[in-house]
Coordinates of C-alpha atoms (C1' of nucleotides) in Angstrom, one line a residue:
Chain A
M26 CA -30.9 -7.3 46.0
S27 CA -28.6 -6.1 43.3
A28 CA -25.5 -6.8 45.3
Q29 CA -23.8 -8.0 42.2
P30 CA -20.4 -6.3 42.4
T31 CA -20.1 -5.3 38.8
A32 CA -16.5 -4.4 38.1
V33 CA -15.6 -0.8 37.3
M34 CA -13.1 -0.9 34.5
P35 CA -10.7 1.9 34.1
S36 CA -12.1 3.9 31.3
T37 CA -9.2 5.0 29.3
S38 CA -10.9 7.1 26.8
A39 CA -14.4 7.7 25.4
A40 CA -13.6 5.2 22.6
A41 CA -16.5 2.8 23.1
P42 CA -16.6 0.2 20.3
R43 CA -20.2 0.9 19.5
G44 CA -22.2 3.4 17.4
E45 CA -20.7 6.6 18.9
A46 CA -23.6 8.7 17.8
R47 CA -23.3 11.2 20.6
P48 CA -22.8 14.7 19.2
Q49 CA -20.1 15.6 21.6
D50 CA -18.1 12.6 20.5
R51 CA -18.4 13.7 16.9
V52 CA -17.1 17.1 17.8
F53 CA -14.4 15.6 19.9
Q54 CA -13.2 13.3 17.2
A55 CA -13.2 16.1 14.6
L56 CA -11.2 18.5 16.8
R57 CA -8.9 15.7 17.7
R58 CA -8.1 15.1 14.1
D59 CA -7.7 18.8 13.4
V60 CA -5.1 19.0 16.2
L61 CA -3.3 15.8 15.2
L62 CA -3.1 16.5 11.5
G63 CA -1.9 20.0 12.1
R64 CA -5.0 21.9 11.0
L65 CA -5.0 23.5 14.4
R66 CA -1.6 24.6 15.5
P67 CA -0.1 24.7 19.0
R68 CA -1.0 27.7 21.1
E69 CA -3.9 28.4 18.7
R70 CA -7.0 29.5 20.5
L71 CA -10.3 27.6 20.3
V72 CA -13.3 29.8 20.7
E73 CA -16.4 27.9 21.8
E74 CA -18.9 29.9 19.8
E75 CA -17.0 29.6 16.6
L76 CA -16.9 25.9 17.0
A77 CA -20.5 25.7 17.9
A78 CA -21.4 27.5 14.7
R79 CA -19.0 25.3 12.6
F80 CA -20.4 22.1 13.9
A81 CA -24.0 23.4 14.0
V82 CA -24.4 22.4 17.6
G83 CA -25.0 24.0 20.9
R84 CA -22.1 25.5 22.9
Y85 CA -22.7 23.0 25.6
V86 CA -21.6 20.2 23.3
V87 CA -18.5 22.0 22.2
R88 CA -17.7 22.6 25.9
A89 CA -18.0 18.9 26.7
A90 CA -15.8 18.0 23.7
L91 CA -13.2 20.5 24.8
D92 CA -13.3 19.1 28.3
E93 CA -12.6 15.7 26.9
L94 CA -9.7 17.0 24.8
A95 CA -8.3 18.7 27.9
R96 CA -8.6 15.5 29.8
I97 CA -6.3 13.7 27.3
G98 CA -4.0 16.6 27.2
L99 CA -4.4 17.8 23.6
V100 CA -5.7 21.2 24.7
E101 CA -5.3 23.3 27.8
R102 CA -8.1 25.0 29.7
R103 CA -7.3 28.3 31.4
P104 CA -10.2 29.2 33.6
N105 CA -12.2 32.2 32.3
R106 CA -9.6 32.5 29.5
G107 CA -10.6 29.8 27.1
V108 CA -8.9 26.9 25.5
V109 CA -5.6 26.7 23.5
V110 CA -4.1 23.8 21.6
A111 CA -1.3 22.2 23.8
D112 CA 2.2 23.1 23.0
Y113 CA 4.9 20.9 24.5
D114 CA 8.4 22.2 24.4
P115 CA 11.2 19.7 23.5
S116 CA 12.3 19.1 27.1
Q117 CA 8.7 18.2 28.1
I118 CA 8.5 15.8 25.2
E119 CA 11.7 14.1 26.4
Q120 CA 10.1 13.8 29.9
L121 CA 6.9 12.4 28.4
Y122 CA 8.8 9.8 26.4
E123 CA 10.8 8.8 29.5
V124 CA 7.5 8.0 31.2
R125 CA 6.2 6.2 28.2
E126 CA 9.3 4.0 28.0
T127 CA 9.1 3.2 31.7
L128 CA 5.4 2.2 31.4
Q129 CA 6.0 0.1 28.2
R130 CA 8.9 -1.8 29.8
A131 CA 6.7 -2.5 32.8
A132 CA 4.0 -3.8 30.5
I133 CA 6.4 -6.0 28.6
A134 CA 7.9 -7.4 31.8
R135 CA 4.4 -8.4 32.9
M136 CA 3.1 -9.6 29.6
P137 CA 2.0 -13.3 29.6
L138 CA 4.3 -15.3 27.3
P139 CA 4.0 -17.2 25.1
A140 CA 1.5 -14.8 23.5
P141 CA -1.7 -16.4 22.3
Q142 CA -2.0 -16.9 18.5
A143 CA -5.1 -14.7 18.4
L144 CA -3.0 -11.7 19.6
L145 CA -0.3 -12.4 17.0
D146 CA -2.9 -12.6 14.3
E147 CA -4.6 -9.4 15.4
L148 CA -1.3 -7.5 15.4
T149 CA -0.4 -8.8 12.0
A150 CA -3.7 -7.8 10.6
I151 CA -3.4 -4.3 12.0
N152 CA 0.1 -3.9 10.6
R153 CA -1.1 -5.0 7.2
T154 CA -3.8 -2.3 7.4
Y155 CA -1.0 0.1 8.3
A156 CA 1.0 -0.7 5.2
E157 CA -2.0 -0.6 2.9
C158 CA -3.2 2.8 4.1
L159 CA 0.4 4.1 4.0
A160 CA 0.7 3.0 0.3
R161 CA -2.6 4.8 -0.5
G162 CA -1.4 7.9 1.3
E163 CA -4.3 7.9 3.8
L164 CA -2.3 9.3 6.7
D165 CA -5.3 9.6 8.9
E166 CA -5.9 5.9 8.7
V167 CA -2.2 5.2 9.1
A168 CA -2.3 7.1 12.4
E169 CA -5.3 5.1 13.5
A170 CA -3.7 1.8 12.6
N171 CA -0.5 2.8 14.4
A172 CA -2.5 3.7 17.5
A173 CA -4.4 0.4 17.3
F174 CA -1.2 -1.6 17.1
H175 CA 0.2 -0.1 20.2
R176 CA -3.1 -0.2 22.0
T177 CA -3.4 -3.9 21.2
L178 CA 0.2 -4.8 22.0
F179 CA 0.3 -3.1 25.4
G180 CA -3.3 -4.0 26.2
A181 CA -2.1 -7.6 26.3
C182 CA 0.0 -6.9 29.5
G183 CA -2.8 -8.2 31.6
N184 CA -3.2 -5.1 33.7
P185 CA -5.9 -2.8 32.5
F186 CA -4.6 0.1 34.6
L187 CA -1.2 -0.2 33.2
A188 CA -2.6 -0.4 29.7
A189 CA -4.7 2.6 30.3
A190 CA -1.7 4.6 31.6
I191 CA 0.2 3.7 28.4
E192 CA -2.6 4.7 26.2
Q193 CA -3.1 8.0 28.1
H194 CA 0.5 8.9 27.5
W195 CA 0.4 7.8 24.0
E196 CA -2.5 10.2 23.4
K197 CA -0.5 13.0 25.0
S198 CA 2.4 12.5 22.6
A199 CA 0.1 12.0 19.6
L200 CA 1.2 15.2 18.1
V201 CA 4.7 13.9 17.8
H202 CA 3.5 10.6 16.2
G203 CA 1.5 12.5 13.7
Y204 CA 4.6 14.3 12.6
A205 CA 6.6 11.1 12.3
I206 CA 4.0 9.4 10.2
G207 CA 4.1 12.3 7.7
V208 CA 7.7 11.4 7.0
P209 CA 7.7 8.4 4.6
A210 CA 11.1 7.0 5.8
L211 CA 10.0 7.1 9.4
A212 CA 6.6 5.5 8.6
A213 CA 8.3 2.7 6.6
R214 CA 10.7 2.0 9.4
S215 CA 7.8 2.0 11.9
H216 CA 6.1 -0.7 9.9
A217 CA 9.3 -2.9 9.9
D218 CA 9.6 -2.3 13.7
H219 CA 6.1 -3.6 14.2
E220 CA 6.9 -6.8 12.3
A221 CA 10.0 -7.3 14.4
M222 CA 7.9 -6.9 17.5
I223 CA 5.5 -9.5 16.4
A224 CA 8.4 -11.8 15.7
R225 CA 9.8 -11.3 19.2
L226 CA 6.4 -11.9 20.7
A227 CA 6.1 -15.1 18.7
E228 CA 9.4 -16.4 20.0
S229 CA 8.8 -15.2 23.6
D230 CA 11.9 -13.0 23.5
R231 CA 10.9 -10.6 26.3
A232 CA 14.2 -8.7 26.5
G233 CA 14.4 -8.3 22.8
L234 CA 10.9 -6.9 22.7
G235 CA 11.7 -4.4 25.4
E236 CA 14.7 -3.2 23.6
L237 CA 12.9 -3.0 20.3
C238 CA 10.0 -1.0 21.8
S239 CA 12.4 1.5 23.3
R240 CA 14.3 1.9 20.1
H241 CA 11.1 2.2 18.3
M242 CA 10.4 5.5 20.1
Q243 CA 13.7 7.0 19.2
P244 CA 13.3 8.3 15.6
S245 CA 10.4 10.6 16.3
L246 CA 12.1 11.8 19.5
E247 CA 15.2 12.5 17.4
A248 CA 13.1 14.4 14.9
V249 CA 11.9 16.6 17.7
R250 CA 15.4 17.2 18.9
K251 CA 16.5 18.2 15.4
T252 CA 13.5 20.6 15.0
A253 CA 14.4 22.1 18.4
R254 CA 17.9 22.8 17.2
T255 CA 16.7 24.3 14.0
R256 CA 14.2 26.6 15.7
P257 CA 15.4 27.4 19.2
Chain B
M1 CA 4.0 38.1 17.7
S2 CA 3.2 36.2 20.8
A3 CA 5.4 33.4 19.7
Q4 CA 6.5 32.9 23.3
P5 CA 6.4 29.1 23.8
T6 CA 4.8 29.2 27.2
A7 CA 5.1 25.7 28.7
V8 CA 2.0 23.6 29.0
M9 CA 2.4 21.8 32.3
P10 CA 0.6 18.5 32.7
S11 CA -2.4 19.5 34.8
T12 CA -2.9 16.6 37.2
S13 CA -6.0 17.8 38.9
A14 CA -7.9 21.0 39.4
A15 CA -6.0 21.6 42.7
A16 CA -4.7 25.1 41.9
P17 CA -2.9 26.6 44.9
R18 CA -5.1 29.7 44.9
G19 CA -8.4 30.9 46.2
E20 CA -10.4 28.1 44.6
A21 CA -13.7 30.1 44.7
R22 CA -15.2 28.3 41.7
P23 CA -18.5 26.7 42.8
Q24 CA -17.8 23.6 40.9
D25 CA -14.6 23.1 42.7
R26 CA -16.4 23.5 46.0
V27 CA -18.9 20.8 45.0
F28 CA -16.1 18.6 43.7
Q29 CA -14.2 18.8 46.9
A30 CA -17.3 18.1 49.0
L31 CA -18.3 15.1 47.0
R32 CA -14.7 13.9 47.0
R33 CA -14.6 13.9 50.7
D34 CA -17.9 12.2 51.0
V35 CA -16.6 9.4 48.9
L36 CA -13.3 9.1 50.6
L37 CA -14.7 9.3 54.1
G38 CA -17.3 6.7 53.4
R39 CA -20.4 8.9 53.5
L40 CA -21.0 7.8 50.0
R41 CA -20.7 4.1 49.5
P42 CA -19.4 2.2 46.5
R43 CA -22.1 1.5 43.8
E44 CA -24.2 4.2 45.4
R45 CA -26.0 6.3 42.9
L46 CA -25.5 10.1 42.6
V47 CA -28.5 12.0 41.2
E48 CA -27.7 15.3 39.8
E49 CA -30.8 17.1 40.9
E50 CA -30.5 16.0 44.5
L51 CA -27.0 17.3 44.7
A52 CA -28.0 20.5 43.0
A53 CA -30.5 21.1 45.8
R54 CA -28.1 20.0 48.5
F55 CA -25.4 22.4 47.4
A56 CA -27.9 25.2 46.4
V57 CA -26.4 25.3 43.0
G58 CA -27.4 24.7 39.4
R59 CA -27.4 21.3 37.9
Y60 CA -24.7 22.4 35.5
V61 CA -22.2 22.9 38.3
V62 CA -23.0 19.5 39.7
R63 CA -22.5 18.0 36.3
A64 CA -19.1 19.6 35.9
A65 CA -18.0 18.4 39.4
L66 CA -19.2 14.9 38.6
D67 CA -17.2 15.0 35.4
E68 CA -14.1 15.9 37.3
L69 CA -14.8 13.1 39.8
A70 CA -15.2 10.7 36.9
R71 CA -11.9 11.9 35.4
I72 CA -9.9 11.0 38.5
G73 CA -11.8 7.7 38.8
L74 CA -13.8 8.1 42.0
V75 CA -17.1 7.8 40.2
E76 CA -18.2 6.2 37.0
R77 CA -20.4 7.7 34.3
R78 CA -22.8 5.5 32.4
P79 CA -24.2 7.5 29.5
N80 CA -27.9 8.3 30.0
R81 CA -27.8 6.3 33.2
G82 CA -26.2 8.6 35.7
V83 CA -23.1 8.2 37.9
V84 CA -22.3 5.8 40.7
V85 CA -19.5 5.7 43.2
A86 CA -16.6 3.6 41.9
D87 CA -16.2 0.2 43.3
Y88 CA -13.0 -1.6 42.6
D89 CA -12.9 -5.3 43.4
P90 CA -9.9 -6.7 45.1
S91 CA -8.1 -8.0 42.0
Q92 CA -8.4 -4.5 40.5
I93 CA -6.9 -3.0 43.5
E94 CA -4.0 -5.4 43.3
Q95 CA -3.5 -4.3 39.7
L96 CA -3.7 -0.6 40.6
Y97 CA -1.1 -1.0 43.3
E98 CA 1.2 -2.8 40.9
V99 CA 1.1 0.2 38.6
R100 CA 1.6 2.5 41.5
E101 CA 4.7 0.6 42.7
T102 CA 6.1 0.6 39.2
L103 CA 5.7 4.4 38.9
Q104 CA 7.0 5.1 42.3
R105 CA 10.1 3.0 41.8
A106 CA 10.7 4.8 38.5
A107 CA 10.3 8.2 40.3
I108 CA 12.8 7.2 43.0
A109 CA 15.3 5.9 40.4
R110 CA 15.2 9.3 38.7
M111 CA 15.1 11.5 41.8
P112 CA 18.0 13.9 42.1
L113 CA 20.1 13.1 45.2
P114 CA 21.3 14.4 47.5
A115 CA 17.9 15.9 48.2
P116 CA 17.8 19.6 48.8
Q117 CA 17.4 20.6 52.4
A118 CA 14.2 22.5 51.5
L119 CA 12.5 19.3 50.4
L120 CA 13.5 17.5 53.6
D121 CA 12.2 20.4 55.7
E122 CA 8.9 20.4 53.8
L123 CA 8.4 16.7 54.2
T124 CA 9.2 16.9 57.9
A125 CA 6.7 19.7 58.4
I126 CA 4.0 17.8 56.5
N127 CA 4.6 14.7 58.6
R128 CA 4.4 16.7 61.8
T129 CA 1.0 18.0 60.7
Y130 CA 0.1 14.4 60.0
A131 CA 0.9 13.4 63.6
E132 CA -0.9 16.4 65.1
C133 CA -4.1 15.9 63.2
L134 CA -4.0 12.2 63.9
A135 CA -3.7 12.9 67.6
R136 CA -6.6 15.2 67.4
G137 CA -8.6 12.7 65.6
E138 CA -9.1 14.9 62.5
L139 CA -9.1 12.1 60.0
D140 CA -10.0 14.4 57.1
E141 CA -6.9 16.5 57.7
V142 CA -4.8 13.4 58.2
A143 CA -5.8 12.1 54.8
E144 CA -4.9 15.5 53.3
A145 CA -1.5 15.5 55.0
N146 CA -0.9 12.0 53.8
A147 CA -1.7 13.0 50.3
A148 CA 0.5 16.1 50.6
F149 CA 3.5 14.0 51.8
H150 CA 3.3 11.6 48.8
R151 CA 2.7 14.4 46.4
T152 CA 5.7 16.3 47.6
L153 CA 7.9 13.3 47.8
F154 CA 7.3 12.0 44.3
G155 CA 6.9 15.5 42.9
A156 CA 10.6 15.8 43.5
C157 CA 11.4 13.2 40.9
G158 CA 12.2 15.9 38.3
N159 CA 9.6 14.7 35.8
P160 CA 6.3 16.5 36.0
F161 CA 4.6 13.8 33.8
L162 CA 5.8 11.0 36.1
A163 CA 4.7 12.9 39.1
A164 CA 1.3 13.5 37.6
A165 CA 0.9 9.8 36.8
I166 CA 1.7 8.9 40.3
E167 CA -0.7 11.4 41.7
Q168 CA -3.4 10.2 39.3
H169 CA -3.1 6.6 40.5
W170 CA -2.9 7.8 44.1
E171 CA -6.3 9.4 43.7
K172 CA -7.7 6.3 42.1
S173 CA -6.7 4.3 45.2
A174 CA -7.7 7.0 47.6
L175 CA -10.6 4.9 48.9
V176 CA -8.2 2.3 50.1
H177 CA -6.0 5.0 51.9
G178 CA -9.1 6.4 53.5
Y179 CA -9.8 3.0 55.1
A180 CA -6.2 2.5 56.2
I181 CA -6.1 5.9 57.9
G182 CA -9.2 5.0 59.9
V183 CA -7.3 2.2 61.6
P184 CA -5.1 3.7 64.3
A185 CA -2.4 1.1 64.1
L186 CA -2.0 1.5 60.4
A187 CA -2.0 5.3 60.7
A188 CA 0.8 5.2 63.3
R189 CA 2.9 2.9 61.2
S190 CA 2.4 5.1 58.2
H191 CA 3.8 8.1 60.2
A192 CA 6.9 6.1 61.2
D193 CA 7.3 5.0 57.5
H194 CA 7.3 8.6 56.4
E195 CA 10.0 9.5 58.9
A196 CA 12.1 6.6 57.7
M197 CA 11.6 7.8 54.1
I198 CA 12.9 11.3 55.1
A199 CA 15.9 9.6 56.7
R200 CA 16.7 7.6 53.5
L201 CA 16.4 10.7 51.5
A202 CA 18.7 12.6 53.8
E203 CA 21.4 9.9 53.5
S204 CA 20.9 9.5 49.7
D205 CA 19.9 5.8 50.2
R206 CA 18.1 5.4 46.9
A207 CA 17.7 1.6 47.1
G208 CA 16.5 1.8 50.7
L209 CA 13.9 4.4 49.9
G210 CA 12.6 2.3 47.0
E211 CA 12.2 -0.7 49.3
L212 CA 10.6 1.4 52.0
C213 CA 8.0 2.9 49.7
S214 CA 7.1 -0.5 48.3
R215 CA 6.6 -1.9 51.8
H216 CA 4.8 1.2 52.8
M217 CA 2.0 0.2 50.4
Q218 CA 1.6 -3.3 51.7
P219 CA -0.5 -2.8 54.9
S220 CA -3.5 -1.3 53.3
L221 CA -3.2 -3.8 50.4
E222 CA -3.2 -6.6 53.0
A223 CA -6.2 -5.1 54.7
V224 CA -8.1 -5.2 51.4
R225 CA -7.1 -8.9 50.9
K226 CA -8.4 -9.7 54.4
T227 CA -11.7 -7.9 53.8
A228 CA -12.0 -9.8 50.5
R229 CA -11.6 -13.1 52.3
T230 CA -14.1 -12.1 54.9
R231 CA -16.7 -11.1 52.4
P232 CA -16.3 -13.0 49.2
Chain C
dC11 C1' 6.6 60.9 28.6
dG12 C1' 5.3 57.0 31.5
dA13 C1' 2.0 54.7 34.6
dC14 C1' -2.5 54.3 36.4
dT15 C1' -7.6 54.0 36.0
dC16 C1' -11.6 53.1 33.8
dC17 C1' -14.6 51.7 30.2
dG18 C1' -16.2 48.6 26.1
dG19 C1' -16.0 44.4 23.6
dA20 C1' -15.4 39.7 23.5
dT21 C1' -15.5 35.3 25.8
dT22 C1' -16.4 32.1 29.2
dG23 C1' -19.4 30.6 33.3
dT24 C1' -24.0 29.6 35.0
dC25 C1' -28.9 29.1 35.0
dA26 C1' -33.7 27.4 34.2
dA27 C1' -36.6 25.2 30.9
dC28 C1' -37.2 21.7 27.1
dA29 C1' -36.4 17.2 24.8
dA30 C1' -34.6 12.5 24.7
dT31 C1' -33.6 8.4 27.1
dC32 C1' -33.9 4.8 30.4
dC33 C1' -35.8 2.1 34.3
dT34 C1' -40.0 0.1 36.7
dG35 C1' -44.4 -1.7 37.5
dT36 C1' -48.5 -3.1 35.2
dT37 C1' -51.3 -5.2 31.9
dG38 C1' -52.4 -8.6 28.6
dA39 C1' -51.9 -12.8 25.9
dC40 C1' -50.2 -17.5 25.3
Chain D
dG30 C1' -47.6 -19.0 35.5
dT31 C1' -44.3 -16.9 32.4
dC32 C1' -43.1 -13.8 29.0
dA33 C1' -43.5 -9.8 26.1
dA34 C1' -45.2 -5.3 25.1
dC35 C1' -46.6 -0.8 27.1
dA36 C1' -47.3 3.2 29.5
dG37 C1' -45.7 6.3 33.5
dG38 C1' -42.3 8.4 36.1
dA39 C1' -37.7 9.6 37.0
dT40 C1' -33.2 11.1 35.3
dT41 C1' -30.0 12.6 32.1
dG42 C1' -28.7 15.3 27.7
dT43 C1' -29.2 19.6 25.3
dT44 C1' -30.6 24.3 24.2
dG45 C1' -30.7 29.4 24.3
dA46 C1' -30.5 33.4 27.2
dC47 C1' -28.4 35.8 31.1
dA48 C1' -24.5 37.1 34.3
dA49 C1' -19.6 37.2 35.6
dT50 C1' -15.0 37.7 34.1
dC51 C1' -11.1 39.0 31.5
dC52 C1' -8.3 41.6 27.9
dG53 C1' -7.2 45.8 25.4
dG54 C1' -7.2 50.6 24.5
dA55 C1' -8.6 55.5 25.4
dG56 C1' -8.1 58.9 28.6
dT57 C1' -6.0 61.2 32.6
dC58 C1' -2.8 62.4 36.1
dG59 C1' 1.8 62.8 38.0

DNA sequence: CGACTCCGGATTGTCAACAATCCTGTTGAC
DNA sequence: GTCAACAGGATTGTTGACAATCCGGAGTCG
C-alpha cells in the first residue's frame, strides 16, 4: 500500500505558485526586497527582535525567514552573533559569475531545440512586462520580470537540477542585478538582449544563444569592476 | 568605522572544522548518517516528537536539524505535513549526475596546475584512511573519507562557489554513494580510481583527470540503472 | 601606560505549552 | 454499495518566557 514512488523534485526556493499566506514567507519576501533594493546595506546587522516588532510577528517567524535568506545567500549567519547582510567583494563576484556562465552554457547545450512555441510566447510576454514596468519606473517589478525571464529560459533546459543550480546562483548575485536595473542604459540594453535571445531560440541558433547569454552578463560585471576601482 | 569588507564565504554546509558542540548539529549528523546508511528508508516519515524523545532534546532542535537536512536535499518538507526521507527516482539521479559531471569538469578545467605538493599529500593521506577503514569494515568512516577526498580535490579548483556547488550536489547524491560503498568490488575500484586521480594531478594531465573523474561516477550510476530494471 | 580580568547589557539559542492544520476512520444519506 | 460530510486523534506551526553566549567597557595589576 502507498508504494507510489512520488517524485521528489529539487525545491529551488520557497516560491510556490500558490497563495503564499505563511507569515514567514511574507517576512522573507519583505526582507529580500529590502536587501535587493538597497534599503538594507551590506554588512548591516539584522536584529531578530527589531524585525519581530516591525512585522508584528513572533521572533520564531523572523528566525525562519532569516534562515531562508541565509540559505539563498543574501545574509550570513554567525552562530551566536546574529545575522548580517551579505557583502561580496569584487573578486567573489567574478567567481560567482564564472560559475553562472558555466551553468548557463551547460543549460543551453542541453536545451531541446527547436524550442516549443509556448516557450517563445511566454518569454516574449515576460519581456513585454519588463519593458512596461521599466517605462513606468516600477523597478521592483522590473527586477521580478528580469528574474522570471531567466528562470523561464534556463528552466527549459530539461534538467530540473541544473535549472535549480542556475536559479540559486542567480539569487546569490541578485544584489548586482538590482544595481544594474537601476541604471536606465543597462536596463534598456538588457531588454534588447532578451529579445535577441528569443530570436536565437526561435531559429535554433544554440551557439549564438550561448554567446549572447555570456555577453549579457558582462555589463553588470563591468559595473562592479568600475565601482571596485573607484572605491578600493 | 568598521568598514572592513570582511569576505562572506559561500557557506556550503554547517560543517565548521571546530568543536561542533551545538545540539542541532549533533542531531543533524545523526540523522544524516541514518539516512545515508539506510537505517532510514526513502519515503519514510520523520516525526518531530519521536526524534525529540530519541535524542533527549527539544522539538525546536529537531526542527532546525530537519531544516538543515531539507536544505541539502536529504529530506523533503511538506508544509503542515511533516518531512519524509528523499526518494529520487532513477531518471532524477541521471539528471543529478549530469549536473555533477558538468560541475566537476568545470572545476578540473580551472584547477591550477601543477598541483602543490601539499594537495597531493593530503589526498594521498585521505585515500590511505579510506583503504584502512574499508579493510576494517568501518563503512561509516569509509563514506566520510570518500567525501573528504572529493571535497579536497574539487576544493582546489580555486573558485569557492564552484567548489560549494560541487559539494552541494555531492550531498544530494550521497544516498547513491552510500550504496556503492557497501559493495566491496565498487569500493575497491573507487580506491584505485582515487590513486589514479592523484597520479594525473601529479603529472598535470588535466584531460586525463577529467576523463577519470567522469568514469569514476559511472559504476554507482550503473548500479542504479540495474536496480531500476530489477524493480520497475 | 599597557594588558588582563571581570562584570553588565544586549542578543541569540532553547524550551514547554498553545493554536492551527491535516489525515483517518466512522457515520449517514442517496 | 458508493459517496460525502464529520468528528477524533495525531502532527506541525507559533508564541512567549527562560537560559546560554558574546561583546564592550570599567577596574586593576604589572
